[in-house]
Short mmCIF file of C-alpha atoms and ligand atoms in Angstrom, two decimals:
data_model
loop_
_atom_site.label_atom_id
_atom_site.label_comp_id
_atom_site.label_asym_id
_atom_site.label_seq_id
_atom_site.Cartn_x
_atom_site.Cartn_y
_atom_site.Cartn_z
CA MET H 1 237.36 15.19 4.73
CA LEU H 2 236.36 11.57 5.11
CA GLY H 3 234.64 10.90 8.41
CA GLY H 4 234.92 7.28 9.57
CA LYS H 5 234.70 6.10 6.01
CA GLU H 6 235.78 2.93 4.23
CA VAL H 7 238.23 1.97 1.52
CA LEU H 8 237.16 -0.96 -0.65
CA LEU H 9 240.09 -2.73 -2.35
CA ALA H 10 239.58 -4.31 -5.77
CA GLU H 11 240.58 -7.94 -6.16
CA PRO H 12 242.60 -8.69 -8.21
CA ARG H 13 244.61 -5.52 -8.73
CA GLY H 14 248.22 -4.59 -9.43
CA PHE H 15 251.06 -6.74 -10.76
CA CYS H 16 250.28 -9.47 -13.28
CA ALA H 17 252.50 -12.47 -14.06
CA GLY H 18 254.06 -10.77 -17.10
CA VAL H 19 255.06 -7.69 -15.10
CA ASP H 20 256.44 -9.77 -12.24
CA ARG H 21 258.58 -11.71 -14.70
CA ALA H 22 259.78 -8.63 -16.62
CA ILE H 23 260.96 -6.82 -13.47
CA GLU H 24 262.61 -9.98 -12.17
CA ILE H 25 264.52 -10.37 -15.44
CA VAL H 26 266.04 -6.89 -15.03
CA GLU H 27 266.82 -7.46 -11.35
CA ARG H 28 268.45 -10.82 -11.97
CA ALA H 29 270.45 -9.48 -14.90
CA LEU H 30 271.72 -6.65 -12.66
CA THR H 31 272.72 -9.17 -9.97
CA LYS H 32 274.33 -11.59 -12.38
CA PHE H 33 276.11 -9.25 -14.79
CA GLY H 34 276.32 -6.00 -12.78
CA ALA H 35 275.34 -2.49 -13.87
CA PRO H 36 274.72 -1.11 -16.35
CA ILE H 37 271.99 -3.22 -17.90
CA TYR H 38 270.27 -1.62 -20.90
CA VAL H 39 266.49 -1.89 -21.25
CA ARG H 40 264.71 -1.02 -24.47
CA HIS H 41 261.70 1.10 -23.47
CA GLU H 42 260.32 1.30 -19.92
CA ILE H 43 260.34 -2.33 -18.73
CA VAL H 44 256.72 -1.72 -17.70
CA HIS H 45 254.83 1.58 -17.80
CA ASN H 46 255.34 2.60 -14.20
CA THR H 47 257.37 5.56 -12.96
CA PHE H 48 258.18 4.02 -9.56
CA VAL H 49 259.35 0.72 -11.06
CA VAL H 50 261.50 2.45 -13.67
CA ASN H 51 263.09 4.85 -11.15
CA ASP H 52 263.80 1.99 -8.76
CA LEU H 53 265.57 -0.02 -11.50
CA LYS H 54 267.44 3.10 -12.66
CA ALA H 55 268.75 3.51 -9.13
CA LYS H 56 269.97 -0.10 -9.26
CA GLY H 57 271.84 0.47 -12.52
CA ALA H 58 269.38 -0.08 -15.37
CA ILE H 59 269.56 2.34 -18.30
CA PHE H 60 266.36 2.80 -20.28
CA ILE H 61 266.73 3.65 -23.96
CA GLU H 62 264.40 3.80 -26.98
CA GLU H 63 266.99 3.52 -29.77
CA LEU H 64 269.51 0.70 -30.16
CA ASP H 65 272.04 3.37 -31.26
CA ASP H 66 272.19 4.35 -27.59
CA VAL H 67 273.36 0.88 -26.49
CA PRO H 68 277.14 0.42 -26.40
CA GLU H 69 278.87 -2.53 -28.05
CA GLY H 70 278.95 -5.72 -25.97
CA ALA H 71 276.17 -4.55 -23.62
CA THR H 72 273.42 -6.67 -22.07
CA LEU H 73 270.05 -5.58 -23.46
CA ILE H 74 266.55 -6.44 -22.24
CA PHE H 75 263.38 -6.00 -24.30
CA SER H 76 260.43 -4.58 -22.33
CA ALA H 77 257.27 -6.54 -21.39
CA HIS H 78 255.44 -4.95 -24.34
CA GLY H 79 257.54 -6.75 -26.97
CA VAL H 80 259.50 -5.55 -30.00
CA SER H 81 259.18 -5.70 -33.77
CA LYS H 82 261.14 -8.19 -35.89
CA ALA H 83 263.29 -5.28 -37.13
CA VAL H 84 264.34 -4.29 -33.59
CA GLN H 85 264.97 -7.90 -32.63
CA GLN H 86 267.07 -8.58 -35.73
CA GLU H 87 269.04 -5.35 -35.36
CA ALA H 88 269.81 -6.15 -31.71
CA VAL H 89 271.07 -9.61 -32.73
CA ARG H 90 273.11 -8.11 -35.59
CA ARG H 91 274.80 -5.72 -33.17
CA GLY H 92 275.82 -8.66 -30.99
CA PHE H 93 274.21 -7.57 -27.73
CA SER H 94 273.64 -10.14 -25.04
CA ILE H 95 269.83 -10.18 -25.15
CA PHE H 96 267.18 -11.17 -22.62
CA ASP H 97 263.59 -10.95 -23.76
CA ALA H 98 261.14 -9.74 -21.10
CA THR H 99 258.25 -9.66 -23.57
CA CYS H 100 255.24 -11.11 -21.76
CA PRO H 101 254.64 -14.67 -22.99
CA LEU H 102 251.03 -13.66 -23.69
CA VAL H 103 252.27 -10.94 -26.06
CA THR H 104 254.70 -13.41 -27.66
CA LYS H 105 251.74 -15.75 -28.18
CA VAL H 106 250.09 -13.05 -30.31
CA HIS H 107 253.36 -12.57 -32.27
CA VAL H 108 253.55 -16.32 -32.93
CA GLU H 109 249.93 -16.42 -34.12
CA VAL H 110 250.54 -13.51 -36.50
CA ALA H 111 253.63 -15.19 -37.97
CA LYS H 112 251.84 -18.54 -38.34
CA LEU H 113 248.73 -17.18 -40.04
CA ALA H 114 250.78 -14.85 -42.26
CA LYS H 115 252.53 -17.94 -43.65
CA GLU H 116 249.07 -19.33 -44.50
CA GLY H 117 248.38 -16.15 -46.49
CA TYR H 118 246.37 -14.20 -43.91
CA GLU H 119 246.13 -10.43 -43.71
CA PHE H 120 245.36 -8.84 -40.32
CA LEU H 121 243.28 -6.18 -38.65
CA MET H 122 244.94 -5.23 -35.38
CA ILE H 123 242.76 -3.58 -32.72
CA GLY H 124 244.92 -1.32 -30.59
CA HIS H 125 246.17 2.17 -29.80
CA LYS H 126 248.42 3.87 -32.34
CA GLY H 127 251.97 4.45 -31.12
CA HIS H 128 251.73 2.01 -28.19
CA PRO H 129 254.90 -0.13 -28.05
CA GLU H 130 252.94 -3.39 -27.99
CA VAL H 131 251.11 -2.37 -31.17
CA GLU H 132 254.41 -1.43 -32.82
CA GLY H 133 255.88 -4.78 -31.76
CA THR H 134 252.95 -6.89 -32.94
CA MET H 135 252.44 -5.00 -36.21
CA GLY H 136 256.19 -5.15 -36.71
CA GLN H 137 256.11 -8.95 -36.85
CA LEU H 138 255.23 -8.45 -40.50
CA SER H 139 256.53 -6.03 -43.09
CA GLU H 140 253.07 -5.66 -44.65
CA GLY H 141 249.47 -6.88 -44.50
CA ILE H 142 248.62 -5.80 -40.94
CA HIS H 143 246.27 -2.84 -40.55
CA LEU H 144 245.60 -0.93 -37.34
CA VAL H 145 241.98 -0.24 -36.40
CA GLU H 146 241.50 1.95 -33.33
CA ASP H 147 237.70 2.28 -33.49
CA GLU H 148 234.57 1.51 -35.53
CA ALA H 149 235.30 4.43 -37.89
CA ASP H 150 238.64 2.82 -38.80
CA VAL H 151 236.85 -0.48 -39.46
CA ALA H 152 234.61 1.28 -42.00
CA MET H 153 237.65 2.75 -43.77
CA VAL H 154 240.20 -0.07 -43.68
CA ALA H 155 241.15 -1.46 -47.09
CA PRO H 156 242.72 -4.92 -46.97
CA ARG H 157 243.98 -6.28 -50.31
CA GLN H 158 241.67 -9.29 -50.00
CA THR H 159 238.97 -10.43 -47.58
CA GLU H 160 238.99 -14.26 -47.89
CA LYS H 161 241.88 -14.65 -45.48
CA LEU H 162 241.53 -11.94 -42.89
CA ALA H 163 242.25 -12.37 -39.16
CA VAL H 164 241.83 -10.15 -36.09
CA VAL H 165 244.45 -9.66 -33.41
CA THR H 166 244.37 -7.21 -30.50
CA GLN H 167 246.60 -5.43 -28.05
CA THR H 168 246.47 -7.38 -24.76
CA THR H 169 245.55 -4.41 -22.53
CA LEU H 170 242.45 -2.95 -24.21
CA SER H 171 239.02 -2.20 -22.80
CA VAL H 172 237.21 -5.53 -23.14
CA ASP H 173 233.95 -3.73 -23.96
CA ASP H 174 235.45 -1.36 -26.55
CA ALA H 175 237.24 -4.25 -28.23
CA ALA H 176 233.97 -6.24 -28.35
CA GLY H 177 232.29 -3.31 -30.14
CA ILE H 178 235.11 -3.00 -32.66
CA LYS H 179 235.12 -6.78 -33.26
CA ALA H 180 231.36 -6.68 -33.88
CA ALA H 181 231.90 -3.95 -36.49
CA ILE H 182 234.65 -6.05 -38.10
CA ARG H 183 232.37 -9.13 -38.20
CA ALA H 184 229.58 -7.06 -39.74
CA ARG H 185 231.85 -5.80 -42.52
CA PHE H 186 233.96 -8.95 -42.98
CA PRO H 187 231.72 -11.91 -41.98
CA SER H 188 234.36 -14.57 -42.69
CA VAL H 189 237.04 -12.90 -40.54
CA ARG H 190 239.06 -15.27 -38.37
CA GLU H 191 239.21 -14.54 -34.64
CA PRO H 192 241.61 -16.03 -32.11
CA LYS H 193 240.24 -19.12 -30.29
CA GLN H 194 241.06 -17.40 -27.02
CA GLN H 195 240.86 -13.62 -27.16
CA ASP H 196 244.18 -11.73 -27.14
CA ILE H 197 243.12 -9.42 -24.29
CA CYS H 198 244.91 -11.13 -21.44
CA TYR H 199 243.55 -12.70 -18.25
CA ALA H 200 245.00 -9.88 -16.08
CA THR H 201 243.37 -7.11 -18.12
CA GLN H 202 240.05 -8.99 -18.08
CA ASN H 203 240.18 -9.75 -14.34
CA ARG H 204 241.09 -6.16 -13.32
CA GLN H 205 238.28 -4.75 -15.46
CA ASP H 206 235.79 -7.32 -14.11
CA ALA H 207 236.77 -6.32 -10.55
CA VAL H 208 236.19 -2.61 -11.31
CA LYS H 209 232.75 -3.48 -12.70
CA ILE H 210 231.85 -4.98 -9.31
CA LEU H 211 233.65 -2.28 -7.31
CA ALA H 212 232.54 0.96 -9.00
CA PRO H 213 228.77 0.71 -8.29
CA GLN H 214 229.49 0.14 -4.58
CA VAL H 215 231.59 3.29 -4.01
CA ASP H 216 231.44 7.08 -4.36
CA LEU H 217 234.89 7.45 -5.87
CA VAL H 218 237.41 5.16 -7.58
CA ILE H 219 241.16 5.72 -7.35
CA VAL H 220 243.36 3.82 -9.81
CA VAL H 221 247.08 3.60 -9.07
CA GLY H 222 248.96 3.70 -12.37
CA SER H 223 251.22 5.82 -14.56
CA PRO H 224 249.82 7.99 -17.37
CA THR H 225 251.58 5.86 -20.03
CA SER H 226 249.96 2.63 -18.83
CA SER H 227 247.21 1.54 -21.21
CA ASN H 228 245.61 -1.01 -18.88
CA SER H 229 245.59 1.44 -15.94
CA ASN H 230 243.90 4.13 -18.04
CA ARG H 231 241.26 1.61 -19.09
CA LEU H 232 240.42 0.90 -15.41
CA ARG H 233 239.85 4.61 -14.66
CA GLU H 234 237.81 5.03 -17.84
CA LEU H 235 235.66 2.00 -17.01
CA ALA H 236 234.81 3.24 -13.50
CA ALA H 237 233.90 6.68 -14.92
CA ARG H 238 231.71 5.06 -17.58
CA LEU H 239 229.87 3.22 -14.83
CA GLY H 240 229.02 6.62 -13.39
CA THR H 241 231.51 6.75 -10.51
CA PRO H 242 233.96 9.67 -10.39
CA ALA H 243 237.40 8.16 -10.99
CA TYR H 244 240.99 9.43 -10.85
CA MET H 245 244.29 7.82 -11.74
CA VAL H 246 247.34 8.68 -9.64
CA ASP H 247 250.99 7.75 -10.05
CA ASN H 248 251.54 7.95 -6.27
CA ALA H 249 249.88 9.06 -3.02
CA GLY H 250 251.22 12.61 -3.43
CA GLU H 251 248.84 13.13 -6.35
CA LEU H 252 245.68 12.54 -4.29
CA LYS H 253 243.65 15.74 -3.88
CA GLU H 254 241.88 16.36 -0.60
CA GLU H 255 238.77 17.77 -2.28
CA TRP H 256 238.09 14.45 -4.05
CA PHE H 257 237.24 12.98 -0.66
CA THR H 258 234.73 15.58 0.46
CA ASP H 259 231.33 13.90 1.08
CA THR H 260 232.83 10.55 0.07
CA ALA H 261 231.62 7.64 2.18
CA ARG H 262 233.29 4.80 0.29
CA VAL H 263 236.45 4.90 -1.77
CA GLY H 264 237.20 2.13 -4.25
CA LEU H 265 240.88 1.47 -4.86
CA THR H 266 242.56 -0.54 -7.60
CA ALA H 267 245.90 -0.62 -9.44
CA GLY H 268 246.98 -1.28 -13.00
CA ALA H 269 248.98 -4.40 -13.89
CA SER H 270 252.24 -2.41 -13.75
CA ALA H 271 251.60 -0.62 -10.44
CA PRO H 272 253.35 -2.07 -7.35
CA GLU H 273 251.48 -2.82 -4.13
CA VAL H 274 253.80 -0.51 -2.16
CA LEU H 275 252.14 2.43 -3.94
CA VAL H 276 248.67 1.06 -3.11
CA ASN H 277 249.71 0.90 0.55
CA GLU H 278 250.93 4.50 0.46
CA VAL H 279 247.61 5.57 -1.08
CA ILE H 280 245.73 3.72 1.67
CA ALA H 281 247.87 5.44 4.33
CA ARG H 282 247.09 8.84 2.80
CA ILE H 283 243.34 8.13 2.60
CA LYS H 284 243.48 7.10 6.26
CA GLN H 285 245.05 10.49 7.05
CA LEU H 286 242.06 11.99 5.27
CA GLY H 287 239.67 10.14 7.59
CA ALA H 288 239.18 6.53 6.43
CA VAL H 289 238.91 4.12 9.33
CA ALA H 290 238.45 0.77 7.60
CA VAL H 291 239.93 -1.07 4.63
CA ARG H 292 238.03 -3.99 3.19
CA LYS H 293 239.12 -6.37 0.41
CA MET H 294 236.55 -7.32 -2.17
CA ASP H 295 236.08 -11.01 -2.91
CA GLY H 296 237.67 -11.79 -6.25
CA ILE H 297 239.53 -14.23 -8.43
CA GLU H 298 242.87 -15.41 -7.05
CA GLU H 299 245.50 -15.36 -9.79
CA THR H 300 248.09 -18.12 -9.56
CA ILE H 301 249.64 -17.92 -13.03
CA LYS H 302 253.44 -17.56 -13.13
CA PHE H 303 255.71 -17.45 -16.17
CA PRO H 304 259.16 -19.05 -16.28
CA LEU H 305 262.27 -16.90 -16.55
CA PRO H 306 264.50 -17.06 -19.63
CA LYS H 307 267.43 -19.46 -19.75
CA GLY H 308 270.50 -17.99 -18.12
CA LEU H 309 268.49 -16.21 -15.41
CA LYS H 310 266.75 -19.20 -13.86
CA ILE H 311 267.20 -20.15 -10.22
CA ASP H 312 266.35 -23.52 -8.70
CA GLU H 313 263.44 -22.70 -6.34
CA ALA H 314 264.44 -25.50 -3.93
CA THR H 315 268.16 -24.74 -3.59
CA GLY H 316 268.23 -21.04 -4.47
CA LEU H 317 271.13 -21.84 -6.81
CA GLU H 318 271.37 -20.66 -10.37
CA ILE H 319 270.45 -23.24 -12.99
CA GLU H 320 273.36 -23.35 -15.41
CA VAL H 321 272.77 -24.40 -18.99
CA ARG H 322 275.96 -26.40 -19.72
CA LYS H 323 277.23 -27.67 -23.02
CA ALA H 324 277.67 -31.42 -23.23
CA PRO H 325 281.36 -32.30 -22.65
CA GLU H 326 283.34 -32.96 -25.82
CA THR H 327 284.40 -36.59 -26.19
CA GLY H 328 286.70 -38.67 -28.38
CA HIS H 329 289.97 -36.69 -28.07
O1 0K2 Q 1 249.06 -1.39 -20.18
P1 0K2 Q 1 250.27 -1.22 -21.00
O2 0K2 Q 1 250.28 -2.12 -22.21
O3 0K2 Q 1 250.50 0.22 -21.40
O4 0K2 Q 1 251.55 -1.67 -20.19
P2 0K2 Q 1 251.96 -1.63 -18.68
O5 0K2 Q 1 251.27 -0.57 -17.92
O6 0K2 Q 1 253.44 -1.61 -18.68
O7 0K2 Q 1 251.46 -3.00 -18.07
C1 0K2 Q 1 252.08 -4.20 -18.36
C2 0K2 Q 1 251.55 -4.80 -19.61
C3 0K2 Q 1 252.65 -5.07 -20.58
C4 0K2 Q 1 252.21 -5.87 -21.76
O8 0K2 Q 1 251.11 -6.32 -21.93
FE1 SF4 Q 2 251.17 -10.08 -19.87
FE2 SF4 Q 2 248.66 -9.29 -19.56
FE3 SF4 Q 2 250.47 -8.55 -17.83
FE4 SF4 Q 2 250.53 -7.55 -20.30
S1 SF4 Q 2 248.96 -7.22 -18.75
S2 SF4 Q 2 252.27 -8.26 -19.12
S3 SF4 Q 2 249.83 -9.36 -21.48
S4 SF4 Q 2 249.81 -10.67 -18.23
#
């Protein structure tokens, strides 16, 4: 049991701007069009968020075959391939794209450089929906490298025009190692001006780097499918601090807190603050008496909603996109 011990809260933690926007898109679509609203893939990788939206009338599917004719369909924050996008348009669904604008930015870069004749090495995790979406921007010429061993084996058709792109939610340090291996093998490789790993991933990892050495245990709130949440747990463990990831407070084990003076707490970009608060309440039951927030970067970034779901902040009224009136008759 904890005895008069402290919880140290990482700053920043939890929802990023892309997750906020994606969830809001589903909620507004439900309000505006009514249930059911179809969502391709979990809108974000969080069990609580997905169950909450299911209860409000969202239906999560993986295959477009499972979406009925005329339905409203939302793409998840992780993005989709060109093939999925085109098929959804062909089937005539009413589509809202909740792909994070920072993922879309990577898609746009891939399409632009491909037109200039570039081939790509994509650093990411096989089977992750963002990797499938980004690689699926092209029908060929984009090769997945998961680690240094893959870099040694990869066989692009040419090396004069080769560019690197990455998944947005990787370990910053692992990606740096893989990029170094790429540079060593392909010295003229083109890298993005600003790295593809996003600000939220970077900031949450930076916060864990400050947090982990100050505590005896790190708890990460996040779902097992969440790449960025897994990376936070892994990072704390690499820094030598025992670390566990939990989907909710019910998963905390009492024995983790034996002889634990300070508990560090953070949350992945898809994990809501309500779950963090439940974890804090449970740790208090186990003996914590104080909760202290770390100093950290304040994130103010916010992404606009898609047309058709926008609301005027000042009036609270929906912004309608109207066609110009027809004249001359
Ligand atoms: O970290 P992941 O990419 O697995 O995704 P989530 O846990 O859903 O977090 C939101 C990030 C979505 C896209 O970058
Ligand atoms: Fe966008 Fe980064 Fe959040 Fe992913 S983790 S949704 S890329 S801001």
